[in-house]
XYZ file of C-alpha atoms in Angstrom:
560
model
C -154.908 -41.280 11.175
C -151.224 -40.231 11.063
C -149.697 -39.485 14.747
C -152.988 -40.301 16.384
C -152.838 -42.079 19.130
C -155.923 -44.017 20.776
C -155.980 -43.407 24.306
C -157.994 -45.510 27.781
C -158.161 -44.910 31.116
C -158.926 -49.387 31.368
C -158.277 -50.979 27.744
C -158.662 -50.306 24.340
C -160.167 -52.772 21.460
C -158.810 -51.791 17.558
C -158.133 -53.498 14.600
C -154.470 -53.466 13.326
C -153.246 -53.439 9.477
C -153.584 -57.023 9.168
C -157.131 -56.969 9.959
C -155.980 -58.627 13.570
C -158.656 -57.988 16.223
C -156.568 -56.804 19.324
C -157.710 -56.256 22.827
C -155.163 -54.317 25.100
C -155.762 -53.071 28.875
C -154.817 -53.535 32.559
C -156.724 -56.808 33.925
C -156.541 -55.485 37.616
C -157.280 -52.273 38.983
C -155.991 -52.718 42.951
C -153.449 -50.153 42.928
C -153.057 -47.069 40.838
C -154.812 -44.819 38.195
C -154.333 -46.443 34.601
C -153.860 -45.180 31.396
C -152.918 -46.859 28.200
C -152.850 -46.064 24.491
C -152.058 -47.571 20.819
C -150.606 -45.293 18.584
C -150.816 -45.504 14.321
C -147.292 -46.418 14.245
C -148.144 -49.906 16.371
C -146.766 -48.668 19.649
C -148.330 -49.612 22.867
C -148.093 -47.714 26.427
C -149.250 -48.550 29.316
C -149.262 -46.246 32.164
C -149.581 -46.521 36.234
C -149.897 -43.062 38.110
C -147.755 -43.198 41.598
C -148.990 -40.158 42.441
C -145.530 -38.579 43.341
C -145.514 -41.395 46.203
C -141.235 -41.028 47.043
C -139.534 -44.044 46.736
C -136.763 -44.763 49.382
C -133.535 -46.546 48.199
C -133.579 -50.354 46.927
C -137.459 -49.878 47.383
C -139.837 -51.448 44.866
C -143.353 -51.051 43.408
C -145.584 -53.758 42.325
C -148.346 -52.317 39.352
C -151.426 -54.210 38.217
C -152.032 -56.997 35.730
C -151.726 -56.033 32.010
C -153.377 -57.816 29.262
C -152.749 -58.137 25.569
C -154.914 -60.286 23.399
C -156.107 -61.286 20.202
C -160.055 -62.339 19.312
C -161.745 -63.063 16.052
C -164.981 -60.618 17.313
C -164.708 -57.492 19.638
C -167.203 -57.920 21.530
C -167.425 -61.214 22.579
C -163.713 -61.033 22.612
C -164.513 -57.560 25.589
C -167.058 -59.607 27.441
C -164.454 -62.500 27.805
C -161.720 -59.864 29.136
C -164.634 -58.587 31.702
C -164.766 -62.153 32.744
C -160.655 -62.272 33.020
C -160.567 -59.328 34.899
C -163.431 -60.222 37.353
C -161.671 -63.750 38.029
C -158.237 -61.813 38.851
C -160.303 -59.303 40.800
C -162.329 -61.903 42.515
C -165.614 -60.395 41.703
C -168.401 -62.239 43.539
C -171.421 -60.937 42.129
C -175.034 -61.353 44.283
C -178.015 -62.708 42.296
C -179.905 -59.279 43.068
C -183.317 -58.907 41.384
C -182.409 -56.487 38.640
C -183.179 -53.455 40.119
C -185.858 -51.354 39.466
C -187.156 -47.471 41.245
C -187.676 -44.113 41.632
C -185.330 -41.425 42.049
C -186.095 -37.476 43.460
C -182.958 -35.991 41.538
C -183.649 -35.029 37.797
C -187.013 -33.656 38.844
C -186.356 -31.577 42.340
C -182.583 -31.651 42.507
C -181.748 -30.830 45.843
C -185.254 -29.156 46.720
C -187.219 -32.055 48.377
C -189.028 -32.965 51.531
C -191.018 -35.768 53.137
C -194.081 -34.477 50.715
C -192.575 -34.430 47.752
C -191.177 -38.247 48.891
C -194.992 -39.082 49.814
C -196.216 -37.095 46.518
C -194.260 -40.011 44.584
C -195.013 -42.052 46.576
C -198.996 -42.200 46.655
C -198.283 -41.920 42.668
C -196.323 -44.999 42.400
C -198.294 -47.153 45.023
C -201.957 -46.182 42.511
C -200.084 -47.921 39.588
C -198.291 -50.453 41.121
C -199.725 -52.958 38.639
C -198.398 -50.950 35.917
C -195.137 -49.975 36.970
C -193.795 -52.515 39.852
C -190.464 -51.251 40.849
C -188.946 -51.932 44.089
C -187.063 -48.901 45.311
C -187.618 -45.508 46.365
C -184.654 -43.701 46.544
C -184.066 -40.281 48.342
C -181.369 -38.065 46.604
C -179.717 -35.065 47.626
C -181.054 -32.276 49.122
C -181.820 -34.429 52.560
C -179.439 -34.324 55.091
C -177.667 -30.750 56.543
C -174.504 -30.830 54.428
C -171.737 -33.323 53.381
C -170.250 -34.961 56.201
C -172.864 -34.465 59.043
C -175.407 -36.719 57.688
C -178.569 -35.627 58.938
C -181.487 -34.954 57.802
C -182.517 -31.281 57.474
C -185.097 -29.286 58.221
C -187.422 -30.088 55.489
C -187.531 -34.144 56.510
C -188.154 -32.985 60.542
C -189.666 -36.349 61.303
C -185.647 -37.550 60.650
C -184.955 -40.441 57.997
C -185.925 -43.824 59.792
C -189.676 -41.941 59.809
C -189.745 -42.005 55.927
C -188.219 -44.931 55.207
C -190.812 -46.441 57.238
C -193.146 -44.912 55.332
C -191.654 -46.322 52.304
C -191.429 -50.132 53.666
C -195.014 -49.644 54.587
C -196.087 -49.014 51.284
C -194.429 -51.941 50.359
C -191.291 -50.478 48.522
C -187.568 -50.879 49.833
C -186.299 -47.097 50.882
C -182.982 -45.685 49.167
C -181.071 -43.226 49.962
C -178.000 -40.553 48.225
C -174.460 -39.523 50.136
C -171.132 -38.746 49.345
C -169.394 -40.984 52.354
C -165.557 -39.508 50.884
C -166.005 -36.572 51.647
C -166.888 -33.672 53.609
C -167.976 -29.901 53.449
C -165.100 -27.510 54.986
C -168.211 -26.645 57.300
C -169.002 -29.923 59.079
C -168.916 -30.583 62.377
C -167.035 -33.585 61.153
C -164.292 -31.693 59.111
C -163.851 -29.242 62.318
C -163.565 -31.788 64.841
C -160.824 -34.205 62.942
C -158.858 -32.108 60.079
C -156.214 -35.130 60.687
C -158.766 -37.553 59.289
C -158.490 -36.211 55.429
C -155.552 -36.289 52.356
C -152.755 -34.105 52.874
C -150.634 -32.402 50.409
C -147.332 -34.424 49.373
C -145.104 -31.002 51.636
C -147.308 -29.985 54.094
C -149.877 -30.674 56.089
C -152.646 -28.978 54.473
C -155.976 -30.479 53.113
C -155.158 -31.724 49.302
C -157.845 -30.199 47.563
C -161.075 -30.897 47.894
C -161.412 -32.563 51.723
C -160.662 -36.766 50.908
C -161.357 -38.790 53.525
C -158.139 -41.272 54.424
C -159.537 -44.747 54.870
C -155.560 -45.712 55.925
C -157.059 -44.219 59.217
C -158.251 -46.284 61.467
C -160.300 -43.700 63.513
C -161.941 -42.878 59.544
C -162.794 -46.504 58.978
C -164.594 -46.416 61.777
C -166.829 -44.011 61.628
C -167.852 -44.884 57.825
C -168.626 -47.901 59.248
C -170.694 -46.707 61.803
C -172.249 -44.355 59.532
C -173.079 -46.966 57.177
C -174.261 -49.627 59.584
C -177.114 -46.653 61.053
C -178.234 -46.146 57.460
C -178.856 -49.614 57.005
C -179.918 -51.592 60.180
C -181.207 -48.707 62.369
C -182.765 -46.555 59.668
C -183.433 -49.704 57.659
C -182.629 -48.285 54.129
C -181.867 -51.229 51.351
C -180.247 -49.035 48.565
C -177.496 -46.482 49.047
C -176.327 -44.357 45.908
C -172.709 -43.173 46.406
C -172.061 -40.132 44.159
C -169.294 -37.545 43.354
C -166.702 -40.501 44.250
C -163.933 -39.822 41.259
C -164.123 -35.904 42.453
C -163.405 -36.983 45.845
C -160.574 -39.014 46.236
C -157.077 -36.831 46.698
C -153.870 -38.287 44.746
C -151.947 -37.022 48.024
C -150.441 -38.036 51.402
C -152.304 -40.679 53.367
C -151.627 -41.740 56.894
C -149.938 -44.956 55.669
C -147.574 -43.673 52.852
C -147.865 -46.623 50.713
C -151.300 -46.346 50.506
C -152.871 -44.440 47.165
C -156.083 -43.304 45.810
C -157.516 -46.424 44.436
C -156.639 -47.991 47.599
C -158.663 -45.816 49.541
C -161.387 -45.979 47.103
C -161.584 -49.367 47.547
C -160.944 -50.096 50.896
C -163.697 -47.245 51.886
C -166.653 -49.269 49.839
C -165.027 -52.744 51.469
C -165.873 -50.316 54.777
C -169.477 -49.697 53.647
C -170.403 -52.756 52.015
C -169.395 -54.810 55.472
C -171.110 -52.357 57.394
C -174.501 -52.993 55.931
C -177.010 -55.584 55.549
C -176.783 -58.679 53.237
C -179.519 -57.356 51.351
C -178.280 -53.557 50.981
C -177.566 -52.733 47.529
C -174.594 -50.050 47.151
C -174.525 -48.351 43.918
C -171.466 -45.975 42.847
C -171.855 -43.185 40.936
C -169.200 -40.523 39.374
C -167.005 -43.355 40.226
C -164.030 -44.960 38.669
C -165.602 -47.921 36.661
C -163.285 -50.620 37.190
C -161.243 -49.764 39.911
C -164.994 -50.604 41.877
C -165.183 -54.214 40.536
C -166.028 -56.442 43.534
C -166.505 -54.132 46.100
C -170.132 -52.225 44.763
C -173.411 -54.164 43.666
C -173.964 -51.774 40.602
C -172.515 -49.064 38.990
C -173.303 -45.570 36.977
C -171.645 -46.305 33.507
C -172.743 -43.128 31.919
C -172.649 -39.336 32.635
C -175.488 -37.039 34.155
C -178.677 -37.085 31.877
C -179.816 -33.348 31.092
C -182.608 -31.709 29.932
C -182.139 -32.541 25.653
C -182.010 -34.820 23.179
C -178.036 -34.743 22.837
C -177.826 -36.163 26.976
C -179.502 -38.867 25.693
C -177.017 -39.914 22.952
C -173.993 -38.984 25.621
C -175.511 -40.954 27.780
C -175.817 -43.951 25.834
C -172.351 -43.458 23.940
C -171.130 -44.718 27.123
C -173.771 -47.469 28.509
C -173.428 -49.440 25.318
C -169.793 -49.032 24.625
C -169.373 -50.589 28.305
C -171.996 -53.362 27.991
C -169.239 -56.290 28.625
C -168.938 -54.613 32.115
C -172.647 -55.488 32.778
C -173.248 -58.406 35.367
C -169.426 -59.149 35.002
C -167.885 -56.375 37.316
C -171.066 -55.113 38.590
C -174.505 -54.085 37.431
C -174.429 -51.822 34.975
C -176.729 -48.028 35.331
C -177.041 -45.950 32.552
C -178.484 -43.132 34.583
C -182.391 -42.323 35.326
C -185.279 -42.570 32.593
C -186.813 -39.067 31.979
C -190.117 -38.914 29.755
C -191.896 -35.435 30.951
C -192.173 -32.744 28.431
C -193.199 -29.550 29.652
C -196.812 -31.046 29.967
C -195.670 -32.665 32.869
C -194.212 -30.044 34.774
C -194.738 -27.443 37.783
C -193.016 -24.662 39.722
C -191.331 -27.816 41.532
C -189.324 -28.974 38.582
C -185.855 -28.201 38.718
C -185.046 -29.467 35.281
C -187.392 -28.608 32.241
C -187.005 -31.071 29.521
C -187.757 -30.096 25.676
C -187.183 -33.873 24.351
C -189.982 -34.925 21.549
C -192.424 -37.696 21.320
C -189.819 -39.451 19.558
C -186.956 -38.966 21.534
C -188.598 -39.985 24.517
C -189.740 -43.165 22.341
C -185.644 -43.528 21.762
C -185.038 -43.255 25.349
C -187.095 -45.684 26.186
C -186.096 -48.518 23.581
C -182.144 -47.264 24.487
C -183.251 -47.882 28.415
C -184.382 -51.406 27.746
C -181.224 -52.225 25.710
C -178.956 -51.221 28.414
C -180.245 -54.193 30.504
C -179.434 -52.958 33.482
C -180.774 -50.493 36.331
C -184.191 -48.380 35.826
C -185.050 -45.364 37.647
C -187.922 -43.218 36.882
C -187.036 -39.449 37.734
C -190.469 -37.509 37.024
C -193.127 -36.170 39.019
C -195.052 -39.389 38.862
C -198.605 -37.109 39.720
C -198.173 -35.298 36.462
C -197.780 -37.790 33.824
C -200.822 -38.989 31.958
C -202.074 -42.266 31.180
C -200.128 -43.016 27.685
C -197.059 -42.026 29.592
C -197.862 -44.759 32.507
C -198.432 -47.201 29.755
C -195.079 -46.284 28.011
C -193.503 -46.880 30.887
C -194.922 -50.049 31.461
C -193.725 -51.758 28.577
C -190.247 -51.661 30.278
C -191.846 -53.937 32.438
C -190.833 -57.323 33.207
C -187.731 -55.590 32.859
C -184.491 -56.715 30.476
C -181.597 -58.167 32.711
C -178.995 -58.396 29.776
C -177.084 -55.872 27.996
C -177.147 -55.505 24.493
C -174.507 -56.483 22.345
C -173.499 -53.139 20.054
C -173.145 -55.079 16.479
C -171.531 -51.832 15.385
C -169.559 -51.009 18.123
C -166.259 -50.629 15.635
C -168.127 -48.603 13.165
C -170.003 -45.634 15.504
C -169.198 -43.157 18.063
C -172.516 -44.292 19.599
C -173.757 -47.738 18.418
C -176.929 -47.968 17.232
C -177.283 -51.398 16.253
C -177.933 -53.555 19.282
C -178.486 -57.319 19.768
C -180.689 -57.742 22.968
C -180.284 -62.005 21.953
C -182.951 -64.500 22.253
C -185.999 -65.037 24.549
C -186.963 -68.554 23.883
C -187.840 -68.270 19.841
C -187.111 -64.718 19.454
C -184.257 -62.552 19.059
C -184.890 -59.006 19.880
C -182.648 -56.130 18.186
C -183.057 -52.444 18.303
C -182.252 -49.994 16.037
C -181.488 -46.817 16.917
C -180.384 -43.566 14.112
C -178.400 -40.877 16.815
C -177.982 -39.101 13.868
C -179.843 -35.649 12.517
C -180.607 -37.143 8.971
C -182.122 -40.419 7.822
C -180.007 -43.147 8.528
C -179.990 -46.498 6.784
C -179.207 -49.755 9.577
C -178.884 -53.459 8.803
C -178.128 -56.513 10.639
C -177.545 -60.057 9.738
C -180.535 -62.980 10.416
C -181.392 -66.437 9.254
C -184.909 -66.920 8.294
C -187.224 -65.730 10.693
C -191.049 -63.727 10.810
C -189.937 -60.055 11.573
C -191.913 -57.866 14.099
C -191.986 -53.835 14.694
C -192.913 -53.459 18.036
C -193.162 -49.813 17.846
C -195.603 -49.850 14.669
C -196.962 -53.251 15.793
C -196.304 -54.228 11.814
C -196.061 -57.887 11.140
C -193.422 -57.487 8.457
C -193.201 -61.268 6.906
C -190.594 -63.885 6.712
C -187.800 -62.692 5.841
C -184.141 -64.113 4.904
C -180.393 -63.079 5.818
C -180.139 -59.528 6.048
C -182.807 -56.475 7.454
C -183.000 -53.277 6.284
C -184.576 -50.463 7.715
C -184.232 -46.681 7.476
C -184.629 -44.591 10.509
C -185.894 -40.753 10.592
C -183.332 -38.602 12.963
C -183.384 -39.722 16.543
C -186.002 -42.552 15.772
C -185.497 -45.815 16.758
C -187.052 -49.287 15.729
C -187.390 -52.704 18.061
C -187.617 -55.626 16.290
C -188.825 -59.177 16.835
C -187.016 -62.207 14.952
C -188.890 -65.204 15.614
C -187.927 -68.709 14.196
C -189.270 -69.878 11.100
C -192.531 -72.122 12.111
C -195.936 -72.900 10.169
C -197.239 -70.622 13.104
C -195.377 -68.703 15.791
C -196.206 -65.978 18.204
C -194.162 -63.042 16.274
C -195.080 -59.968 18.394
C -196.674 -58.429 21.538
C -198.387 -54.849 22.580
C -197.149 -54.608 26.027
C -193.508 -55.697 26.783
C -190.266 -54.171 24.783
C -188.830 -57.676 25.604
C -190.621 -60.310 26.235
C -190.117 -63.829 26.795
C -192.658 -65.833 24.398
C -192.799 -70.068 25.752
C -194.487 -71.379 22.886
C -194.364 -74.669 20.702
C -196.064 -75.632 17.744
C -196.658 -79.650 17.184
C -198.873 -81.349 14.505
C -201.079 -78.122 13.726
C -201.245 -77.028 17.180
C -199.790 -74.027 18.580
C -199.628 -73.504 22.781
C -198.259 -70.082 24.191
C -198.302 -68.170 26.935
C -198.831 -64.168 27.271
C -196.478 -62.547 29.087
C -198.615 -59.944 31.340
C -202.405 -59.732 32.220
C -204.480 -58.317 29.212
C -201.494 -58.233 26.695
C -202.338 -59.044 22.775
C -200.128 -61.720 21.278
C -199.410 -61.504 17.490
C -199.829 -64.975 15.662
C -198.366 -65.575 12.530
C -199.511 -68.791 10.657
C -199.623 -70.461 7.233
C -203.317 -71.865 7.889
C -206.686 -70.592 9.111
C -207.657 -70.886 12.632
C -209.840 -73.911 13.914
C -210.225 -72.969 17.417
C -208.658 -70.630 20.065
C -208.282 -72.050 23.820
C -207.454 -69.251 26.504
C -207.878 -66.493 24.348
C -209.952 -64.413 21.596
C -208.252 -64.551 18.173
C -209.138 -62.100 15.355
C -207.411 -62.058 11.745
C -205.133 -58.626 11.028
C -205.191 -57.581 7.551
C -201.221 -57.158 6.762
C -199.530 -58.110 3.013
C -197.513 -60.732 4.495
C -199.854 -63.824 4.817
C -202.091 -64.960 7.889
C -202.220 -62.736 11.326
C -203.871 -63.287 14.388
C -204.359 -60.846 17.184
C -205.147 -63.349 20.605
C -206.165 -61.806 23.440
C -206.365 -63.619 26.974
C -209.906 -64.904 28.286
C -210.617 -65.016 32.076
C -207.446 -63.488 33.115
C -205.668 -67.022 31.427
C -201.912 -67.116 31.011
C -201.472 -69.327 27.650
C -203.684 -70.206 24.899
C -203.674 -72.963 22.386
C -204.532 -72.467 19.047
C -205.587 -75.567 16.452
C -205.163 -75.078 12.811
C -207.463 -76.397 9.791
C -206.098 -79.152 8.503
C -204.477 -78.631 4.636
């Protein structure tokens, strides 16, 4: 478009006249705000905010790193930039267990308490098998107000109580603060006004109260507050929110010093504060300004109520997949399924999503690859809703690759790669009329896990057209006289199988799951499992079910 001009706050990926695929963007993010932008006409800016810092005579500023590249694909061509950027940032990522939890937010907002905590707790613990996450993580609504961090009246036992509770139920305890800032009101703001951002001619508080990591007396105390949350009150996941809102483009102690360098030197505070095992999320955070110094990070906004959070959510999660396990961890916000069904005088936030939006959700959740937190009353959902959620679990550690991340606003076509002999894609139509998607395969038995429809062997290209706001996941599984093509119980499961002179050995991938056998011959015998023919238009089908709690089968076939 004429006199448009494609804007960034980190890089931009476009395709030029030529058909040249062009990657353009800062590769380090240590100093200042960026912005950059590619206009029609070809030109390029790039843009570092000094924040009005004055500049004495024969002075100089050093920026960050820019990058300008070319790639033959976008994507890969983004997730090899991520990796750029985390080697200049030196991004040392910990081999955490994905994780996995339940947050009090989207369901009580700030009204909780140690019952509601226990409520969800007692929940969770009954279907551990079902649903084993790892964290339970207290949001806001706990303590007495930003900056005295405290709890309140309604948790009068005081935090190390519950999160004792927590451990003992065998879950790691999590907790939500906003460590940049403070409430006009504190005791902390009161006692040292000198610790926060001034304005550039005066000595007043810039804006909302910042807290100046350039002072020492600040660094301390962070620390202090960081190390009680951790080793005294022994909580192993801290969510750090309203970050972005929080730091003041103003005066600092040191002069030199500037927004991003606060934010980053106040998570270096936190992170060495707490234990090895303490995982420190950001959230409302600048995304790669963060790189290195959090374990994960909230690459989406807020989820709400309707079906349109769910596509804003996920226009940003998949657009940002190459940031995923490169720069950090990648959170696309908390998993909702309730309908109003599910919901009391405690719920803070009614949701009017349909069966299949919620279905959507789900499959969009398990492309993401990254963080999952449940955020309903756990008490009031019924048992298809537990087994929904269930088939999240084992959980999906990779992001998906958007195949159409040039073409939509929010990509819908999403390569989840290969477990073993099967490459999983979903499918998702954001759209409010029937939408037509397609990706490229080689030969391979197709799968529907939604429908559980064997859908045959099929060749080079799949078709499938999606009502508005539904959503398909799809198994591709190699080409083989007889192959496990499907399961009933995991959105992404990782099949071992082999098939060798007529025999075919597998293994099921969770306690009383059905496998999905598709083969060119009859069965001779079934070891480790039950196997009964499907009726389907697309040749032999087996449903195998485990025997005696067994963990693989093996399957002979008549001879020819």
């Amino acid at each position: 478009v004429p006199d448009q001009t494609v804007t960034g706050a980190d890089n931009v990926a476009f395709v030029d006249a030529a058909g040249t695929q062009v990657l353009f963007g800062f590769a380090t993010y240590e100093r200042y705000y960026p912005a950059i932008g590619v206009s029609h006409e070809g030109v390029l800016e790039a843009f570092l905010d000094m924040e009005s810092h004055p500049l004495e005579p024969g002075e100089s500023l050093v920026g960050d790193w820019l990058y300008l590249g070319t790639c033959a694909d976008i994507p890969k061509g983004l997730c090899e930039f991520a990796d750029l950027v985390a080697r200049q940032m030196q991004v040392q990522l910990k081999p955490w267990e994905m994780p996995t939890g339940h947050c009090s937010w989207y369901y009580y907002l700030d009204r909780i308490s140690e019952q509601t905590v226990a409520g969800n707790l007692a929940a969770l613990s009954a279907d551990r098998d079902k649903l084993p996450i790892r964290y339970i993580q207290i949001d806001n609504g706990w303590s007495t107000e930003p900056g005295d961090w405290e709890a309140n009246a309604r948790f009068p036992r005081g935090m190390k109580a519950v999160a004792d509770d927590i451990r003992a139920q065998g879950y790691l305890p999590g907790i939500w603060l906003m460590p940049f800032t403070a409430a006009r009101t504190s005791r902390l703001f009161q006692a040292h006004p000198d610790w926060f951002v001034k304005n550039w001619k005066n000595d007043e508080i810039y804006g909302t109260p910042s807290l100046d990591f350039s002072v020492p007396a600040v660094r301390e105390h962070i620390f202090n507050l960081f190390r009680r949350l951790s080793h005294e009150w022994g909580f192993r996941y801290i969510k750090l929110d309203a970050v972005i809102v929080n730091l003041a483009p103003g005066r600092h102690r040191d002069q030199h010093w500037t927004a991003v360098m606060n934010l980053r030197e106040g998570y270096r505070v936190m992170r060495s504060a707490v234990t090895e095992d303490t995982f420190i999320l950001g959230c409302t955070s600048p995304l790669a300004q963060s790189a290195g110094v959090v374990d994960g990070m909230r690459v989406s906004c807020d989820i709400f109520d309707r079906w349109e959070a769910v596509k804003d959510v996920f226009m940003r999660v998949f657009k940002r997949f190459y940031y995923h396990k490169r720069l950090f961890i990648n959170d696309p916000d908390c998993l909702i399924i309730r309908t109003s069904a599910n919901e009391d005088e405690e719920c803070r936030r009614p949701c009017v999503r349909n069966a299949e939006e919620i279905r959507t959700f789900v499959t969009a959740m398990a492309a993401s690859g990254g963080i999952l937190m449940l955020s309903d009353k756990m008490s009031l959902l019924d048992r298809s809703q537990i087994e929904l959620l269930s088939k999240l679990f084992p959980v999906n550690t990779e992001a998906a690759v958007p195949l159409d991340l040039m073409e939509s606003n929010v990509p819908g076509v999403l390569d989840l790669g290969r477990r073993g002999r099967t490459r999983i894609m979903a499918l998702i139509n954001w759209t409010d009329v029937d939408r037509e998607l397609r990706f490229e395969i080689n030969r391979g038995h197709v799968f529907d896990f939604w429908s559980q429809r064997y859908l045959g062997l099929c060749d080079h290209r799949i078709r499938r057209t999606l009502a508005p706001h539904a959503s398909a996941l799809l198994f591709v599984t190699d080409d083989a006289p007889a192959a496990v093509v499907g399961v009933d119980d995991c959105l992404c499961p990782a099949v071992e199988q082999e098939y060798r002179d007529g025999v075919l050995t597998a293994s099921f991938v969770k306690p009383g799951e059905k496998a999905m056998v598709a083969a060119a011959r009859e069965i001779q015998s079934c070891e480790g499992g039950r196997a009964r023919p499907v009726e389907t238009a697309f040749g032999r089908l087996y449903e195998v079910t485990a025997v005696r709690g067994a963990r693989t089968f093996r399957i002979t076939f008549k001879p020819e």
